[in-house]
mmCIF file of C-alpha atoms and ligand atoms in Angstrom:
data_model
loop_
_atom_site.group_PDB
_atom_site.id
_atom_site.type_symbol
_atom_site.label_atom_id
_atom_site.label_comp_id
_atom_site.label_asym_id
_atom_site.label_seq_id
_atom_site.Cartn_x
_atom_site.Cartn_y
_atom_site.Cartn_z
ATOM 1 C CA UNK A 138 105.762 98.035 71.793
ATOM 2 C CA UNK A 139 103.350 97.375 74.910
ATOM 3 C CA UNK A 140 102.161 100.173 76.312
ATOM 4 C CA UNK A 141 103.777 100.285 80.152
ATOM 5 C CA UNK A 142 107.755 100.536 78.315
ATOM 6 C CA UNK A 143 107.462 104.087 80.277
ATOM 7 C CA UNK A 144 105.429 103.382 83.036
ATOM 8 C CA UNK A 145 106.311 106.384 86.234
ATOM 9 C CA UNK A 146 108.293 105.714 88.690
ATOM 10 C CA UNK A 147 106.037 105.587 92.039
ATOM 11 C CA UNK A 148 107.000 104.978 95.628
ATOM 12 C CA UNK A 149 104.738 104.430 98.540
ATOM 13 C CA UNK A 150 104.094 107.886 100.464
ATOM 14 C CA UNK A 151 105.349 107.523 104.223
ATOM 15 C CA UNK A 152 101.883 106.885 106.392
ATOM 16 C CA UNK A 153 100.045 110.017 108.011
ATOM 17 C CA UNK A 154 100.703 110.987 111.287
ATOM 18 C CA UNK A 155 97.042 111.155 112.180
ATOM 19 C CA UNK A 156 95.868 107.906 111.005
ATOM 20 C CA UNK A 157 98.347 106.475 113.748
ATOM 21 C CA UNK A 158 97.459 108.312 116.346
ATOM 22 C CA UNK A 159 93.675 107.908 115.779
ATOM 23 C CA UNK A 160 94.556 104.061 115.817
ATOM 24 C CA UNK A 161 96.904 103.919 118.818
ATOM 25 C CA UNK A 162 93.678 106.434 120.589
ATOM 26 C CA UNK A 163 91.098 104.001 119.685
ATOM 27 C CA UNK A 164 92.913 101.161 120.962
ATOM 28 C CA UNK A 165 93.899 102.271 124.234
ATOM 29 C CA UNK A 166 90.011 102.812 125.290
ATOM 30 C CA UNK A 167 89.594 99.497 124.126
ATOM 31 C CA UNK A 168 87.850 100.216 120.836
ATOM 32 C CA UNK A 169 88.869 97.937 117.596
ATOM 33 C CA UNK A 170 88.599 100.101 114.525
ATOM 34 C CA UNK A 171 89.896 97.208 112.145
ATOM 35 C CA UNK A 172 89.263 99.379 109.157
ATOM 36 C CA UNK A 173 91.460 102.105 110.467
ATOM 37 C CA UNK A 174 93.938 99.039 111.637
ATOM 38 C CA UNK A 175 94.020 97.686 108.097
ATOM 39 C CA UNK A 176 94.620 101.121 106.803
ATOM 40 C CA UNK A 177 97.412 101.722 108.616
ATOM 41 C CA UNK A 178 99.146 97.513 108.425
ATOM 42 C CA UNK A 179 98.268 98.055 104.717
ATOM 43 C CA UNK A 180 100.087 101.523 104.181
ATOM 44 C CA UNK A 181 102.967 100.302 106.336
ATOM 45 C CA UNK A 182 103.541 97.372 104.217
ATOM 46 C CA UNK A 183 103.262 98.963 100.567
ATOM 47 C CA UNK A 184 105.828 101.714 102.289
ATOM 48 C CA UNK A 185 108.446 98.837 103.754
ATOM 49 C CA UNK A 186 107.850 97.492 99.693
ATOM 50 C CA UNK A 187 108.978 100.434 98.480
ATOM 51 C CA UNK A 188 112.015 100.779 101.263
ATOM 52 C CA UNK A 189 113.161 97.145 99.836
ATOM 53 C CA UNK A 190 112.912 98.088 96.448
ATOM 54 C CA UNK A 191 115.093 101.011 96.442
ATOM 55 C CA UNK A 192 117.816 99.420 98.960
ATOM 56 C CA UNK A 193 117.396 96.331 96.276
ATOM 57 C CA UNK A 194 118.234 98.829 93.476
ATOM 58 C CA UNK A 195 121.080 100.399 94.818
ATOM 59 C CA UNK A 196 122.867 97.248 95.421
ATOM 60 C CA UNK A 197 122.225 96.658 91.574
ATOM 61 C CA UNK A 198 118.919 94.805 91.606
ATOM 62 C CA UNK A 199 115.847 97.458 90.251
ATOM 63 C CA UNK A 200 112.426 95.976 89.692
ATOM 64 C CA UNK A 201 110.655 97.000 86.637
ATOM 65 C CA UNK A 202 107.844 99.577 86.686
ATOM 66 C CA UNK A 203 106.321 97.568 84.026
ATOM 67 C CA UNK A 204 106.275 93.894 84.642
ATOM 68 C CA UNK A 205 108.040 93.341 88.403
ATOM 69 C CA UNK A 206 110.855 91.337 86.462
ATOM 70 C CA UNK A 207 114.173 92.112 87.991
ATOM 71 C CA UNK A 208 116.735 93.975 86.392
ATOM 72 C CA UNK A 209 119.883 93.643 87.226
ATOM 73 C CA UNK A 210 122.305 96.619 86.455
ATOM 74 C CA UNK A 211 125.539 98.045 87.279
ATOM 75 C CA UNK A 212 125.398 102.091 87.555
ATOM 76 C CA UNK A 213 124.285 102.164 83.804
ATOM 77 C CA UNK A 214 122.842 105.109 82.026
ATOM 78 C CA UNK A 215 120.022 103.486 80.968
ATOM 79 C CA UNK A 216 117.733 100.779 82.670
ATOM 80 C CA UNK A 217 115.992 98.392 79.976
ATOM 81 C CA UNK A 218 113.954 95.152 81.362
ATOM 82 C CA UNK A 219 114.407 92.361 79.050
ATOM 83 C CA UNK A 220 110.891 91.284 79.681
ATOM 84 C CA UNK A 221 108.880 93.833 78.452
ATOM 85 C CA UNK A 222 110.552 96.897 76.971
ATOM 86 C CA UNK A 223 109.886 99.386 80.493
ATOM 87 C CA UNK A 224 113.289 101.760 80.279
ATOM 88 C CA UNK A 225 114.369 104.703 82.368
ATOM 89 C CA UNK A 226 117.549 106.392 82.647
ATOM 90 C CA UNK A 227 119.568 105.635 86.163
ATOM 91 C CA UNK A 228 119.827 109.005 87.133
ATOM 92 C CA UNK A 229 116.012 109.557 86.644
ATOM 93 C CA UNK A 230 115.231 106.294 88.563
ATOM 94 C CA UNK A 231 117.904 107.593 91.287
ATOM 95 C CA UNK A 232 116.070 111.122 91.201
ATOM 96 C CA UNK A 233 112.554 109.807 92.032
ATOM 97 C CA UNK A 234 113.571 108.108 94.834
ATOM 98 C CA UNK A 235 116.087 110.839 96.588
ATOM 99 C CA UNK A 236 115.654 112.934 99.926
ATOM 100 C CA UNK A 237 112.497 110.428 100.755
ATOM 101 C CA UNK A 238 114.057 107.876 102.948
ATOM 102 C CA UNK A 239 113.455 105.499 101.072
ATOM 103 C CA UNK A 240 117.009 103.619 102.027
ATOM 104 C CA UNK A 241 116.773 100.737 104.269
ATOM 105 C CA UNK A 242 120.044 101.354 105.893
ATOM 106 C CA UNK A 243 120.432 99.761 109.135
ATOM 107 C CA UNK A 244 116.980 99.404 110.033
ATOM 108 C CA UNK A 245 116.711 96.846 106.639
ATOM 109 C CA UNK A 246 116.138 93.438 108.607
ATOM 110 C CA UNK A 247 113.154 95.490 110.345
ATOM 111 C CA UNK A 248 111.338 96.205 107.201
ATOM 112 C CA UNK A 249 111.669 92.685 105.487
ATOM 113 C CA UNK A 250 110.706 91.105 108.515
ATOM 114 C CA UNK A 251 107.092 93.416 108.138
ATOM 115 C CA UNK A 252 106.720 92.439 104.579
ATOM 116 C CA UNK A 253 107.408 88.705 105.194
ATOM 117 C CA UNK A 254 104.958 88.134 108.735
ATOM 118 C CA UNK A 255 102.520 90.483 106.697
ATOM 119 C CA UNK A 256 99.050 89.155 106.899
ATOM 120 C CA UNK A 257 96.183 91.451 106.064
ATOM 121 C CA UNK A 258 93.819 88.626 107.249
ATOM 122 C CA UNK A 259 95.655 88.227 110.599
ATOM 123 C CA UNK A 260 93.889 88.581 114.075
ATOM 124 C CA UNK A 261 93.306 92.460 115.298
ATOM 125 C CA UNK A 262 96.060 91.965 118.066
ATOM 126 C CA UNK A 263 98.872 90.237 115.424
ATOM 127 C CA UNK A 264 98.359 93.355 113.203
ATOM 128 C CA UNK A 265 98.615 95.976 115.950
ATOM 129 C CA UNK A 266 102.031 94.574 117.630
ATOM 130 C CA UNK A 267 103.535 94.288 114.184
ATOM 131 C CA UNK A 268 103.038 97.941 113.735
ATOM 132 C CA UNK A 269 103.996 98.778 117.286
ATOM 133 C CA UNK A 270 107.449 96.921 116.819
ATOM 134 C CA UNK A 271 108.086 98.043 113.298
ATOM 135 C CA UNK A 272 107.501 102.042 113.937
ATOM 136 C CA UNK A 273 109.598 101.965 117.539
ATOM 137 C CA UNK A 274 112.839 100.031 115.482
ATOM 138 C CA UNK A 275 115.824 102.073 114.799
ATOM 139 C CA UNK A 276 118.603 102.003 112.514
ATOM 140 C CA UNK A 277 121.555 99.713 114.717
ATOM 141 C CA UNK A 278 125.481 101.127 114.256
ATOM 142 C CA UNK A 279 127.973 98.910 115.527
ATOM 143 C CA UNK A 280 130.973 100.944 115.778
ATOM 144 C CA UNK A 281 134.633 99.432 116.110
ATOM 145 C CA UNK A 282 135.329 100.762 119.324
ATOM 146 C CA UNK A 283 131.885 99.624 121.172
ATOM 147 C CA UNK A 284 130.744 96.240 122.420
ATOM 148 C CA UNK A 285 127.354 96.833 121.562
ATOM 149 C CA UNK A 286 125.419 98.586 118.747
ATOM 150 C CA UNK A 287 123.958 101.888 119.308
ATOM 151 C CA UNK A 288 120.266 103.516 118.012
ATOM 152 C CA UNK A 289 121.343 105.966 115.781
ATOM 153 C CA UNK A 290 118.043 107.037 113.844
ATOM 154 C CA UNK A 291 114.374 106.257 114.252
ATOM 155 C CA UNK A 292 113.093 103.364 111.462
ATOM 156 C CA UNK A 293 109.604 105.816 111.780
ATOM 157 C CA UNK A 294 112.042 108.406 109.990
ATOM 158 C CA UNK A 295 110.922 106.214 106.665
ATOM 159 C CA UNK A 296 108.009 105.470 107.403
ATOM 160 C CA UNK A 297 106.004 108.015 109.010
ATOM 161 C CA UNK A 298 105.171 112.017 108.087
ATOM 162 C CA UNK A 299 106.948 114.506 110.117
ATOM 163 C CA UNK A 300 109.364 117.096 109.670
ATOM 164 C CA UNK A 301 113.122 115.663 110.593
ATOM 165 C CA UNK A 302 113.994 112.521 113.424
ATOM 166 C CA UNK A 303 113.263 114.907 116.982
ATOM 167 C CA UNK A 304 109.320 115.498 115.325
ATOM 168 C CA UNK A 305 109.349 112.009 114.407
ATOM 169 C CA UNK A 306 110.391 110.920 117.788
ATOM 170 C CA UNK A 307 108.032 113.159 119.712
ATOM 171 C CA UNK A 308 105.205 111.759 118.103
ATOM 172 C CA UNK A 309 106.073 108.723 118.457
ATOM 173 C CA UNK A 310 106.749 109.714 122.633
ATOM 174 C CA UNK A 311 103.050 110.823 122.297
ATOM 175 C CA UNK A 312 101.287 107.875 120.992
ATOM 176 C CA UNK A 313 98.736 106.913 123.731
ATOM 177 C CA UNK A 314 99.012 103.555 125.560
ATOM 178 C CA UNK A 315 95.992 102.450 127.859
ATOM 179 C CA UNK A 316 93.871 100.607 129.960
ATOM 180 C CA UNK A 317 92.211 99.313 126.750
ATOM 181 C CA UNK A 318 95.633 98.843 124.718
ATOM 182 C CA UNK A 319 96.254 95.573 123.301
ATOM 183 C CA UNK A 320 99.630 96.366 123.034
ATOM 184 C CA UNK A 321 102.332 97.895 125.367
ATOM 185 C CA UNK A 322 105.225 100.296 124.261
ATOM 186 C CA UNK A 323 108.220 98.313 122.484
ATOM 187 C CA UNK A 324 111.322 97.760 123.443
ATOM 188 C CA UNK A 325 113.518 98.567 120.441
ATOM 189 C CA UNK A 326 116.184 95.809 120.205
ATOM 190 C CA UNK A 327 119.266 95.598 117.516
HETATM 191 ZN ZN1 ZN B 193 109.926 94.761 82.646
#
């Protein structure tokens, strides 16, 4: 048996508020901290990748944690990778992501777009813009009796540490923008 048949199910953590705060503060002062930028950009990339993985798993396509092959499943008791033999009980898999805000929901297109366009070797401003657009997005819901979709939950609640939606929104409101900023506050759109 290959040794990875019981590899643990692990998910990327939310990005720490302090890192984003320092990134925005230094940018507002005209200081371009590439290391900090890359750390935040890559942290968000990993987090989005975990969100995409969990969202696909709930819809029946689990990415194997032994070899990354796709295991299609129909809520059976056990997941088993035909390629490498990795296995896990579906209830254990579910338990691994619950209460961690890893379901993409109505903000899924924004998480997908960030991953699709992610380029760690891109220009400083492009990377910061991508971060700014992502963290200011919302889960948009279109209710039957409304002409326009409604921004219900901040996507940042899936991405950034913070206790509850109010705390996450307060954190976003307090991010620094100044004369040296390479970005202006993003305007979320569905
Ligand atoms: Zn596998």
